[in-house]
Amino acid sequence: MDVTQTLQTGSGAWNPLLWLLALAVALALALAIRSRGRKDFREGNGRKPFISGNEEPGNAGGHVPASNLYWGFLESLKGYYSRLVPLHTGVPTDYVAWLLGVMALMLVIGLTI
Amino acid sequence: MMDTFVMRHLPALLIATPLFAAFLMPLVGNAGRTVRSAWVFLGALLTSAIGLALAWKVLATGTVLYVFGAATTQQALPPDAAFPIRIMFQVDALSALMAVIVSLSSLGITIYSLAAESKQSGLETFYAMLFLLIAGVLGMVVTGDLFNFFVFLEISSLAGAALVAYRVDDGVAVEAGLKYALLSTVGALAVLTAIGILFAQYNALNLASLAARLQFTALDKVALVLLAVPLAMKCGAVPMHFWTPDTYTTAPSSVTAFLVVSSQASLYALFRILFTLYGHLVQFSWATFGWFLIVLGVLSMFIGVTMAIPQKDVKRLMAYHAVSQTGYMLLGVGVGLAVLGNAEALKTYGKTAMAGGLFHIINHAMYKGLLFLTAGAIFLRTGTRNLNRLGGLGHTMPWTMVFFMIGALAIAGVPPFNGFASKLLIYESVFRFSPFLSIIAMVVSILTLASFVKVFHSMFLGPPRAEFAEAREVPAPMFIGMALLALFVVVAGLMPQPFIDHLISPAVDALVDRSGYIAAILGGR
C-alpha cells in the first residue's frame, strides 16, 4: 500500500503530503522573513498597539457572544428565515405529515413514469 | 482450528456478540462498576474486531455469504429449490464499508461513554440499549433479507428511542425520544407494507431473489416509494429532517454520535434498494430516481447549513450540519444513479461521484462523531450547551479544543483533513454532471466553515470566564474515544487514495454490480 499516492478525482489530482510540504516551505519562508526583523523589540516596554488612536480595551467582557455573530447575514436573509424557521414547529404530527406528503408526491411521480 | 471456526462464522458472531453483551448486561451490572465497565469495553472491542475482520475477509476474498440453518454456511439454495428460503447474511464490499464504519465508531464512542456517563444511574439499561443499537445497525448493513432488514431496523429504532430518552429527569429528552419513536414507527410501517407487497407478488423476501424476479409493476412502484421515502427520512433528508435536531440535541453525546451512524445505515439501505433491487430494470427511470436523491441532497445541504448558522445550542447546530452533510452523500450517489444507464458518463464521472458520496459517509461518521463527542465534553465540564454562555474554554480544555478544530476543519472541507478529500471528489465529478450543483456544494462548505468559526469562537476563544473557572480536561476514556476518531480524520485526510483503492472503489463496484449480488445467491439460476 503506497500511502504517498495521489488522489485521482477524474478531472484533477490531490496529494495532501505535497500540500503539507508546500505549507512547510511557506512557513519556513515566513519564519526566515520574520528573523530579519528588529531584534531589539520587546513586548510591553511602554509600547501599545495603535487602534486608530483609541485605548486598547481590557480583557474583561471582551468576549462577543454567539448571537452577535453573523448579524448582517441573518438580517439580509430575514425573508428566507421568516419562512423556513416556522416550518420547524416541533410538533410530531407535523413531522409525520411531511413524511406522508413526500411519500404521496413520490407515489404520484412514481406511478406516472 | 479456533481461527477457522471464528473466520467461518464471522457474520453470525458480528450480531451475536453485541446481543450477548446486551442481554448479559443487567446481570454483569450487579457485579459492580469496574466489572460492568470491563464488560462494556470487552463487548465493544470484540464487536469491532469481528466487524473489521469480516470487512477484511470480504475485501480480500469477495462477497461472504452466511446461511443460517443450512448444512454449510454457503448453501444458499436448498436441494431442488428454485429460490432461497433460509435467513442469510450477504456481505459484499458495500456492506463491508458500513461494517468498518460501525466498528470504528462504536469502539471510540463506547470508550468515551465509560467516563461521560459514569455519573448517571441506570447504566445497565443504558449499555444494554447501546449494544442493541449497535447490533441493530450491524444487522441492517449485513442482512441479505428484506424482512430481516425490517427487524434490525426496528431493533435499532427502539433502542435508539430509548437511549434518546435516557436522561428521564429532563422532560425534553423524553419528548425527543417519543418523536424519534413515532417517526421511526410510521416509517417502519411503510417499509413493512412494501415488504408485504413484494412478498405477495414474488413469494420471496431474499433481496437477491427479489431483484432477479422484479417486474416493475404498479405495485412494485408503490413498494419502491414505501421503502425509499421512509429510509430517506431516517437518514435525515430535507424536508423530512425535522426529527433530527430535536433528537440529536437532547440525547447523551455518545448516543448522538452513534445515531449519526444509525442514520447512515438507513442511507446504505436506501442505496441498496435503489441500485440492487430496482436499479437494473429497463423500465426504471434512473434519471428520475437519481434526481430524487439529488434534489433531496441539495435541499438537505442548503437548508441544513442555513438552519445551523443561527442556532445557539451547540448540539442543535451540529445536528443541522449532520443534515447538511447527508446532502453531500445523497448528491454524490444520486449523480451516479442518474447516469447509471449511460456507460460513458458512469465511467468518466458517475463512479467518482459515487466514490465521493460513499467516502463522505465514513468521513462524516468520524468527524461528526468527533464533534458531538467534543460537545459532550464541553457539556460535562460546563453544564451548558448554550453558545451565548460559553467562552474562553481554550485556556482550560486545550485538547478538547484541538479535537474540535480537527472535526470542524474536516466538516468544512478544509485540507488536509478527510472531509476535503471526499468533497473534492464530489465537487469535480458533479461539476461534469451539472456545474450549478457543484457550486451549491462549494457554497455550502463555505457556510459550514463560517458556522464552525462561530462555534469555535464562542466556545474556546476569549478570556477565561469566571463561571467556568473549574472546567478542566476530560477524563482519560473520553480523551481516548475522541483521539481514536480524530486519528482516523487525520489519517484518511493525509492518505485518501489507499482508502479509495481498498475500501471505497470496491463498494462502488458492488453497488453498481447487481448481477454479481444476485449471482452470489442464485448462481446460474
XYZ file of C-alpha atoms in Angstrom:
638
model
C 0.000 0.000 0.000
C 1.571 3.250 -1.157
C 0.455 5.893 1.322
C 2.011 8.696 -0.712
C -0.326 8.026 -3.642
C -2.058 10.987 -5.252
C -5.859 11.065 -5.084
C -7.245 10.943 -8.619
C -10.534 12.792 -8.984
C -11.120 12.054 -12.656
C -10.586 15.689 -13.593
C -7.701 16.521 -11.310
C -5.486 15.256 -8.538
C -4.796 15.941 -4.875
C -1.793 14.957 -2.842
C -2.081 16.100 0.789
C 1.550 15.238 1.553
C 2.768 17.559 -1.219
C 0.372 20.192 0.088
C 1.827 19.833 3.575
C 5.317 20.108 2.093
C 4.316 23.344 0.333
C 2.847 24.591 3.611
C 6.083 23.759 5.432
C 8.107 25.660 2.804
C 5.776 28.681 3.137
C 6.114 28.524 6.928
C 9.908 28.331 6.679
C 9.867 31.352 4.346
C 7.678 33.301 6.774
C 9.995 32.467 9.664
C 13.016 33.487 7.571
C 11.421 36.872 6.823
C 10.460 37.290 10.474
C 14.010 36.584 11.567
C 15.185 39.584 9.534
C 13.022 41.935 11.656
C 14.138 44.129 14.552
C 15.932 42.092 17.164
C 15.717 44.757 19.836
C 11.879 44.724 20.011
C 10.439 43.550 23.310
C 6.740 43.304 24.244
C 5.490 45.826 26.757
C 8.184 48.397 27.361
C 5.643 51.209 27.175
C 4.526 50.372 23.634
C 0.807 49.937 22.886
C -0.971 48.695 19.763
C -2.325 51.561 17.641
C -6.116 51.215 17.277
C -6.982 54.427 15.425
C -5.904 56.403 18.460
C -8.340 54.569 20.802
C -7.302 52.957 24.056
C -6.842 49.194 23.956
C -9.922 47.613 25.630
C -9.243 45.309 28.574
C -9.924 41.605 28.602
C -12.919 41.777 30.927
C -16.196 41.499 28.983
C -14.264 41.289 25.754
C -15.961 38.121 24.570
C -18.545 38.517 21.823
C -21.458 36.095 22.356
C -22.591 33.801 19.547
C -25.845 35.662 18.906
C -23.898 38.781 17.929
C -22.039 36.958 15.165
C -23.322 36.981 11.560
C -25.975 39.515 12.449
C -25.711 41.046 8.982
C -26.029 37.680 7.257
C -29.168 36.804 9.212
C -30.626 40.272 8.721
C -30.123 40.163 4.966
C -31.808 36.736 4.787
C -34.661 37.698 7.109
C -37.264 36.904 4.462
C -35.820 33.425 3.943
C -35.600 32.646 7.646
C -39.072 34.039 8.395
C -40.478 31.327 6.126
C -38.103 28.485 6.975
C -37.928 28.640 10.779
C -41.725 28.443 11.407
C -41.800 25.153 9.477
C -39.793 23.636 12.341
C -42.797 23.519 14.644
C -41.575 20.798 16.994
C -44.986 19.112 16.672
C -44.611 15.360 15.981
C -47.770 15.148 13.876
C -46.374 17.853 11.584
C -43.243 15.737 11.138
C -45.402 12.737 10.179
C -47.371 14.955 7.793
C -44.166 15.931 5.961
C -43.195 12.262 5.648
C -46.616 11.320 4.291
C -46.628 14.359 1.986
C -43.307 13.417 0.396
C -44.485 9.822 0.123
C -47.678 10.936 -1.645
C -45.724 13.179 -4.024
C -43.317 10.378 -4.885
C -46.213 7.963 -5.397
C -47.746 10.352 -7.940
C -44.385 10.773 -9.702
C -43.588 7.043 -9.499
C -46.919 5.906 -10.886
C -46.861 8.351 -13.785
C -43.430 7.427 -15.144
C -8.811 -24.516 14.386
C -10.381 -21.787 16.500
C -9.262 -19.291 13.860
C -11.050 -21.237 11.172
C -14.232 -21.518 13.244
C -14.261 -17.816 14.037
C -13.464 -16.797 10.461
C -16.216 -19.075 9.110
C -18.850 -17.700 11.464
C -17.842 -14.029 11.425
C -21.216 -12.751 10.090
C -23.172 -14.568 12.811
C -20.693 -13.513 15.506
C -20.969 -9.911 14.342
C -24.579 -9.828 15.559
C -24.292 -12.417 18.336
C -21.500 -10.581 20.181
C -23.315 -7.265 20.823
C -26.561 -9.151 21.526
C -24.757 -11.337 24.076
C -23.150 -8.258 25.632
C -26.574 -6.560 25.811
C -28.519 -9.451 27.279
C -25.964 -10.194 29.997
C -25.573 -6.543 30.916
C -28.225 -6.482 33.706
C -26.511 -9.487 35.295
C -22.965 -8.196 34.900
C -24.032 -4.780 36.185
C -24.726 -6.306 39.599
C -21.051 -7.215 39.968
C -20.017 -3.593 40.355
C -18.879 -0.658 38.320
C -15.427 -1.987 37.382
C -16.765 -5.311 36.109
C -19.519 -3.548 34.170
C -17.029 -1.161 32.546
C -14.735 -4.058 31.663
C -17.677 -5.958 30.146
C -18.713 -2.926 28.072
C -15.173 -2.372 26.847
C -14.702 -6.054 26.018
C -18.049 -6.224 24.193
C -17.247 -3.134 22.125
C -13.698 -4.299 21.380
C -14.804 -7.776 20.282
C -17.652 -6.435 18.133
C -15.288 -4.003 16.435
C -12.616 -6.652 15.906
C -15.174 -9.013 14.344
C -16.539 -6.228 12.152
C -13.074 -5.283 10.917
C -12.080 -8.946 10.387
C -15.255 -9.541 8.360
C -14.604 -6.451 6.254
C -11.018 -7.557 5.678
C -12.209 -11.029 4.612
C -14.756 -9.567 2.178
C -12.279 -7.143 0.652
C -9.653 -9.879 0.335
C -11.785 -12.759 -0.941
C -15.054 -11.306 -2.247
C -18.654 -11.453 -1.074
C -19.214 -13.511 2.073
C -22.464 -15.459 2.247
C -23.717 -16.833 5.551
C -26.811 -19.042 5.554
C -28.413 -19.824 8.917
C -29.555 -23.405 9.413
C -28.004 -24.844 6.248
C -25.662 -27.836 6.145
C -22.909 -25.462 5.092
C -22.945 -21.723 5.645
C -22.581 -21.144 1.904
C -25.546 -23.266 0.822
C -27.923 -20.544 -0.322
C -30.430 -22.787 -2.063
C -31.849 -25.986 -0.577
C -31.623 -29.023 -2.926
C -34.168 -28.783 -5.753
C -35.397 -25.395 -4.547
C -35.868 -22.566 -7.005
C -35.416 -19.776 -4.518
C -33.727 -19.260 -1.140
C -35.892 -19.796 1.932
C -33.376 -19.521 4.761
C -32.263 -16.429 6.608
C -28.948 -15.278 5.250
C -26.406 -12.542 5.583
C -24.774 -11.346 2.386
C -21.738 -9.175 2.999
C -20.337 -7.541 -0.133
C -17.855 -4.664 -0.323
C -20.551 -2.059 0.341
C -21.691 -3.905 3.478
C -18.006 -4.255 4.444
C -17.571 -0.480 4.198
C -20.538 0.002 6.513
C -19.205 -2.657 8.908
C -15.908 -0.730 9.114
C -17.787 2.498 9.876
C -19.895 0.894 12.610
C -16.887 -0.948 14.093
C -14.606 2.083 14.350
C -17.330 4.459 15.537
C -18.819 2.105 18.104
C -15.424 1.412 19.679
C -14.499 5.100 20.049
C -17.972 6.072 21.221
C -18.305 3.261 23.767
C -14.915 4.023 25.320
C -15.904 7.690 25.533
C -19.224 6.809 27.185
C -17.475 4.896 30.001
C -16.421 8.216 31.510
C -19.071 10.510 30.050
C -21.995 8.568 31.532
C -20.237 7.335 34.686
C -22.179 9.703 36.967
C -25.570 8.624 35.598
C -27.815 5.968 37.103
C -29.351 3.002 35.262
C -26.194 2.304 33.291
C -27.020 -1.408 32.879
C -30.066 -0.391 30.820
C -28.086 2.272 29.007
C -25.390 -0.140 27.838
C -27.876 -2.925 27.108
C -29.669 -0.484 24.783
C -26.399 0.780 23.279
C -25.333 -2.762 22.372
C -28.809 -3.472 20.974
C -28.478 -0.333 18.853
C -25.071 -1.498 17.605
C -26.478 -4.982 16.835
C -29.445 -3.459 15.002
C -27.283 -1.216 12.857
C -24.842 -4.017 12.056
C -27.750 -6.287 11.131
C -29.181 -3.658 8.791
C -25.954 -3.489 6.800
C -25.153 -7.210 6.524
C -28.514 -8.884 6.026
C -29.492 -10.144 2.597
C -33.148 -10.493 3.518
C -35.743 -7.726 3.423
C -37.794 -8.929 6.395
C -34.647 -9.327 8.483
C -33.750 -5.821 7.482
C -37.087 -4.640 8.883
C -36.430 -6.498 12.157
C -32.979 -4.940 12.540
C -34.401 -1.520 11.603
C -36.927 -1.913 14.412
C -34.277 -3.031 16.908
C -32.132 -0.010 16.115
C -35.112 2.376 16.183
C -36.473 1.169 19.527
C -33.054 1.049 21.177
C -32.281 4.478 19.711
C -35.517 5.981 21.040
C -34.866 4.521 24.499
C -31.350 5.972 24.509
C -32.528 9.402 23.359
C -34.932 9.483 26.306
C -32.321 8.028 28.674
C -31.939 11.160 30.787
C -35.513 10.956 32.004
C -35.007 13.777 34.504
C -35.086 16.095 31.530
C -38.595 16.173 30.041
C -37.280 17.410 26.721
C -35.304 14.187 26.281
C -38.428 12.081 26.728
C -40.248 14.228 24.183
C -37.363 13.814 21.725
C -37.380 10.046 22.288
C -41.106 9.965 21.614
C -40.675 11.924 18.363
C -37.932 9.575 17.220
C -40.041 6.528 18.117
C -43.141 7.910 16.362
C -41.350 8.811 13.126
C -39.433 5.527 13.153
C -42.624 3.536 13.703
C -44.542 5.264 10.912
C -41.545 4.786 8.613
C -41.128 1.150 9.609
C -44.838 0.550 8.988
C -44.400 1.798 5.422
C -41.315 -0.399 4.992
C -43.234 -3.435 6.287
C -46.130 -2.697 3.905
C -43.668 -2.534 0.998
C -42.120 -5.852 2.028
C -45.636 -7.357 2.194
C -46.406 -6.069 -1.307
C -43.232 -7.613 -2.709
C -43.715 -10.898 -0.839
C -47.325 -11.195 -2.030
C -46.220 -10.855 -5.638
C -42.953 -12.783 -5.751
C -43.141 -15.168 -2.793
C -39.656 -14.135 -1.720
C -38.021 -11.987 0.923
C -34.426 -12.512 -0.095
C -33.047 -9.351 -1.654
C -31.134 -11.090 -4.457
C -34.057 -13.362 -5.249
C -36.442 -10.414 -5.364
C -34.042 -8.412 -7.522
C -33.980 -11.276 -10.037
C -37.791 -11.511 -10.196
C -38.942 -7.913 -10.032
C -41.164 -6.842 -12.958
C -41.675 -3.169 -12.050
C -45.442 -3.429 -11.894
C -47.534 -0.612 -10.447
C -47.383 -2.386 -7.081
C -43.580 -2.569 -7.330
C -43.521 1.175 -7.856
C -45.685 1.660 -4.751
C -43.335 -0.634 -2.814
C -40.337 1.363 -4.045
C -41.804 4.618 -2.741
C -42.819 2.991 0.571
C -39.232 1.778 1.003
C -37.274 4.762 -0.290
C -39.084 7.689 1.357
C -39.018 6.392 4.973
C -35.352 5.469 4.577
C -34.636 8.985 3.287
C -36.488 10.282 6.361
C -34.404 8.063 8.653
C -31.186 9.443 7.204
C -32.425 12.973 7.906
C -33.042 14.221 4.369
C -34.894 17.533 3.978
C -37.927 18.009 4.116
C -38.220 15.035 6.493
C -35.349 16.109 8.727
C -37.331 17.795 11.491
C -36.783 14.984 13.994
C -33.000 15.208 13.624
C -32.235 18.431 15.574
C -34.768 17.561 18.301
C -33.344 14.073 18.781
C -29.638 14.731 18.363
C -29.709 17.709 20.721
C -31.135 16.057 23.806
C -29.591 12.578 23.577
C -26.350 11.957 25.503
C -23.461 12.874 23.183
C -22.167 9.306 22.889
C -25.670 8.267 21.763
C -25.920 11.171 19.327
C -22.615 10.198 17.754
C -23.900 6.680 17.171
C -27.310 7.891 15.949
C -25.366 9.518 13.108
C -24.041 6.059 12.195
C -27.546 4.621 12.560
C -28.835 7.221 10.085
C -26.098 6.235 7.688
C -27.245 2.618 7.858
C -30.592 3.872 6.539
C -28.720 5.699 3.804
C -26.972 2.424 2.947
C -30.368 0.692 2.744
C -31.734 3.444 0.512
C -28.821 2.981 -1.902
C -29.186 -0.804 -1.724
C -32.889 -0.620 -2.621
C -32.383 1.822 -5.483
C -29.336 0.152 -7.030
C -29.517 -3.551 -6.190
C -33.259 -4.153 -6.021
C -34.583 -1.778 -8.688
C -31.563 -0.302 -10.437
C -31.312 -2.880 -13.243
C -34.878 -2.686 -14.554
C -35.140 -1.184 -18.015
C -38.456 0.414 -17.062
C -36.860 2.021 -14.000
C -36.076 5.633 -14.722
C -32.534 6.123 -13.428
C -32.736 9.837 -14.125
C -35.982 10.242 -12.134
C -34.742 8.449 -9.038
C -31.235 9.850 -9.428
C -32.779 13.326 -9.388
C -34.915 12.282 -6.409
C -31.660 11.753 -4.498
C -30.057 14.878 -5.962
C -32.999 17.136 -5.040
C -33.094 15.688 -1.508
C -29.318 16.173 -1.355
C -29.316 19.805 -2.449
C -32.242 20.681 -0.155
C -30.521 18.914 2.756
C -27.173 20.625 2.104
C -28.558 24.135 1.812
C -31.408 24.124 4.333
C -29.286 22.151 6.818
C -26.423 24.644 6.801
C -28.577 27.773 6.746
C -30.615 26.463 9.677
C -27.381 25.706 11.541
C -25.943 29.217 11.361
C -28.431 30.997 13.683
C -28.506 28.189 16.301
C -27.366 28.959 19.836
C -27.353 25.378 21.165
C -24.109 23.759 20.037
C -25.610 20.287 19.600
C -28.634 21.597 17.726
C -26.250 23.470 15.441
C -24.244 20.296 14.871
C -27.460 18.335 14.225
C -28.383 20.688 11.384
C -24.896 20.227 9.996
C -25.457 16.450 10.087
C -28.492 17.046 7.847
C -26.379 19.238 5.588
C -23.566 16.688 5.265
C -26.029 13.897 4.434
C -26.898 16.050 1.445
C -23.379 15.590 0.024
C -23.754 11.804 0.186
C -27.159 11.939 -1.491
C -25.799 14.287 -4.154
C -22.763 12.128 -4.984
C -24.609 8.809 -5.143
C -27.623 10.483 -6.797
C -25.440 11.632 -9.688
C -24.151 8.051 -10.008
C -27.725 6.739 -10.134
C -28.838 9.396 -12.615
C -26.161 8.282 -15.118
C -26.434 4.550 -14.379
C -27.879 3.906 -17.834
C -25.103 5.854 -19.571
C -21.973 3.695 -19.551
C -19.692 6.506 -20.747
C -20.897 9.036 -18.161
C -20.826 6.392 -15.426
C -17.223 5.597 -16.252
C -15.969 9.159 -16.653
C -17.584 10.784 -13.625
C -20.540 8.768 -12.276
C -18.437 6.300 -10.342
C -16.203 9.069 -8.998
C -19.299 10.899 -7.739
C -20.469 7.712 -6.041
C -16.995 7.168 -4.575
C -17.117 10.719 -3.198
C -20.561 10.071 -1.704
C -19.556 6.771 -0.098
C -16.203 8.148 1.117
C -18.126 11.016 2.676
C -20.239 8.507 4.641
C -17.227 7.106 6.500
C -15.597 10.529 6.820
C -18.786 12.050 8.151
C -19.278 9.268 10.698
C -15.819 10.012 12.087
C -15.693 13.817 12.120
C -19.333 14.305 13.059
C -18.985 11.693 15.784
C -15.884 13.542 16.990
C -17.706 16.888 17.002
C -20.612 15.510 19.010
C -18.153 13.989 21.476
C -16.392 17.345 21.922
C -19.794 18.962 22.516
C -20.427 16.295 25.165
C -17.058 17.056 26.776
C -17.945 20.750 26.960
C -21.360 19.945 28.439
C -19.801 17.623 31.015
C -17.470 20.359 32.275
C -19.716 23.424 31.977
C -23.248 22.039 32.256
C -24.444 24.110 29.310
C -24.715 23.836 25.516
C -25.638 27.490 25.117
C -23.104 29.218 22.853
C -24.023 32.620 24.303
C -22.896 31.494 27.748
C -19.785 29.560 26.750
C -16.376 31.103 26.119
C -12.690 31.016 26.963
C -12.540 27.232 27.298
C -9.400 27.033 25.145
C -7.470 28.017 28.261
C -8.675 25.083 30.350
C -9.615 22.409 27.789
C -6.859 22.644 25.156
C -7.103 19.020 23.968
C -10.841 19.214 23.534
C -10.209 22.385 21.528
C -7.696 20.588 19.304
C -10.142 17.723 18.690
C -12.889 20.207 17.932
C -10.643 22.033 15.458
C -9.837 18.780 13.657
C -13.534 17.894 13.390
C -14.576 21.414 12.405
C -11.947 21.789 9.688
C -12.829 18.319 8.355
C -16.570 19.018 8.151
C -15.888 22.339 6.435
C -13.795 20.550 3.805
C -10.527 22.282 4.680
C -7.364 20.429 3.566
C -5.679 18.237 4.568
C -8.489 16.599 6.581
C -10.670 13.758 5.332
C -13.735 15.889 4.585
C -11.761 17.737 1.920
C -10.831 14.547 0.044
C -14.405 13.275 -0.255
C -15.797 16.714 -1.031
C -13.174 17.246 -3.738
C -14.292 14.016 -5.422
C -17.905 15.208 -5.241
C -17.166 18.762 -6.484
C -15.164 17.691 -9.505
C -17.373 14.798 -10.626
C -20.678 16.571 -10.005
C -19.333 19.591 -11.925
C -19.231 17.440 -15.062
C -22.865 16.459 -14.470
C -24.079 19.940 -13.555
C -21.768 22.851 -12.654
C -24.619 24.527 -10.784
C -24.929 21.623 -8.321
C -21.193 21.621 -7.742
C -21.204 25.359 -6.999
C -24.020 24.878 -4.470
C -21.944 22.163 -2.770
C -18.948 24.539 -2.537
C -21.056 27.421 -1.203
C -22.472 25.096 1.457
C -18.915 24.194 2.509
C -18.057 27.884 2.905
C -21.181 28.413 5.029
C -20.220 25.338 7.079
C -16.810 26.843 7.751
C -18.430 30.136 8.760
C -20.757 28.328 11.137
C -17.938 26.420 12.830
C -15.808 29.567 13.103
C -18.688 30.948 15.165
C -18.793 27.838 17.357
C -15.015 27.839 17.809
C -15.019 31.498 18.759
C -17.976 31.109 21.104
C -16.706 28.071 22.976
C -12.941 28.377 23.078
C -11.785 31.939 22.407
C -11.878 34.971 24.623
C -10.688 35.481 28.188
C -11.408 32.714 30.731
C -14.905 33.080 32.210
C -15.273 33.078 35.982
C -18.272 30.723 35.910
C -16.188 28.043 34.157
C -13.064 28.504 36.270
C -13.397 24.899 37.489
C -13.566 23.459 33.945
C -10.698 21.111 33.169
C -9.755 18.470 30.592
C -11.981 15.410 30.299
C -11.162 12.001 31.874
C -8.920 9.546 30.003
C -11.655 7.341 28.442
C -13.333 10.376 26.866
C -9.957 11.610 25.637
C -9.169 8.198 24.106
C -12.591 7.988 22.419
C -12.128 11.406 20.811
C -8.497 10.678 19.919
C -9.476 7.486 18.051
C -11.930 9.328 15.842
C -9.559 12.291 15.387
C -6.805 9.911 14.321
C -8.986 8.499 11.572
C -9.927 12.016 10.402
C -6.245 12.946 10.070
C -5.029 9.653 8.559
C -7.843 9.432 5.982
C -7.174 13.051 5.102
C -3.428 12.612 4.659
C -3.624 9.388 2.641
C -7.043 9.224 0.984
C -6.065 7.181 -2.076
C -5.418 3.888 -0.214
C -8.893 4.244 1.346
C -10.361 4.824 -2.111
C -8.486 1.878 -3.641
C -9.106 -0.692 -0.920
C -12.415 0.319 0.648
C -14.423 2.787 -1.419
C -13.923 1.661 -5.037
C -14.879 -1.971 -4.235
C -18.008 -0.603 -2.511
C -18.894 1.463 -5.602
C -18.391 -1.584 -7.846
C -20.554 -3.690 -5.519
C -23.317 -1.085 -5.650
C -23.294 -0.943 -9.445
C -22.838 -4.699 -9.995
C -26.300 -6.029 -9.114
C -25.795 -9.173 -11.205
C -22.840 -10.096 -9.005
C -25.007 -9.631 -5.900
C -27.726 -11.882 -7.335
C -25.276 -14.499 -8.611
C -23.786 -14.901 -5.129
C -27.137 -16.337 -4.009
C -28.747 -17.817 -7.063
C -25.689 -18.841 -9.043
C -26.771 -19.643 -12.595
C -30.464 -19.938 -11.722
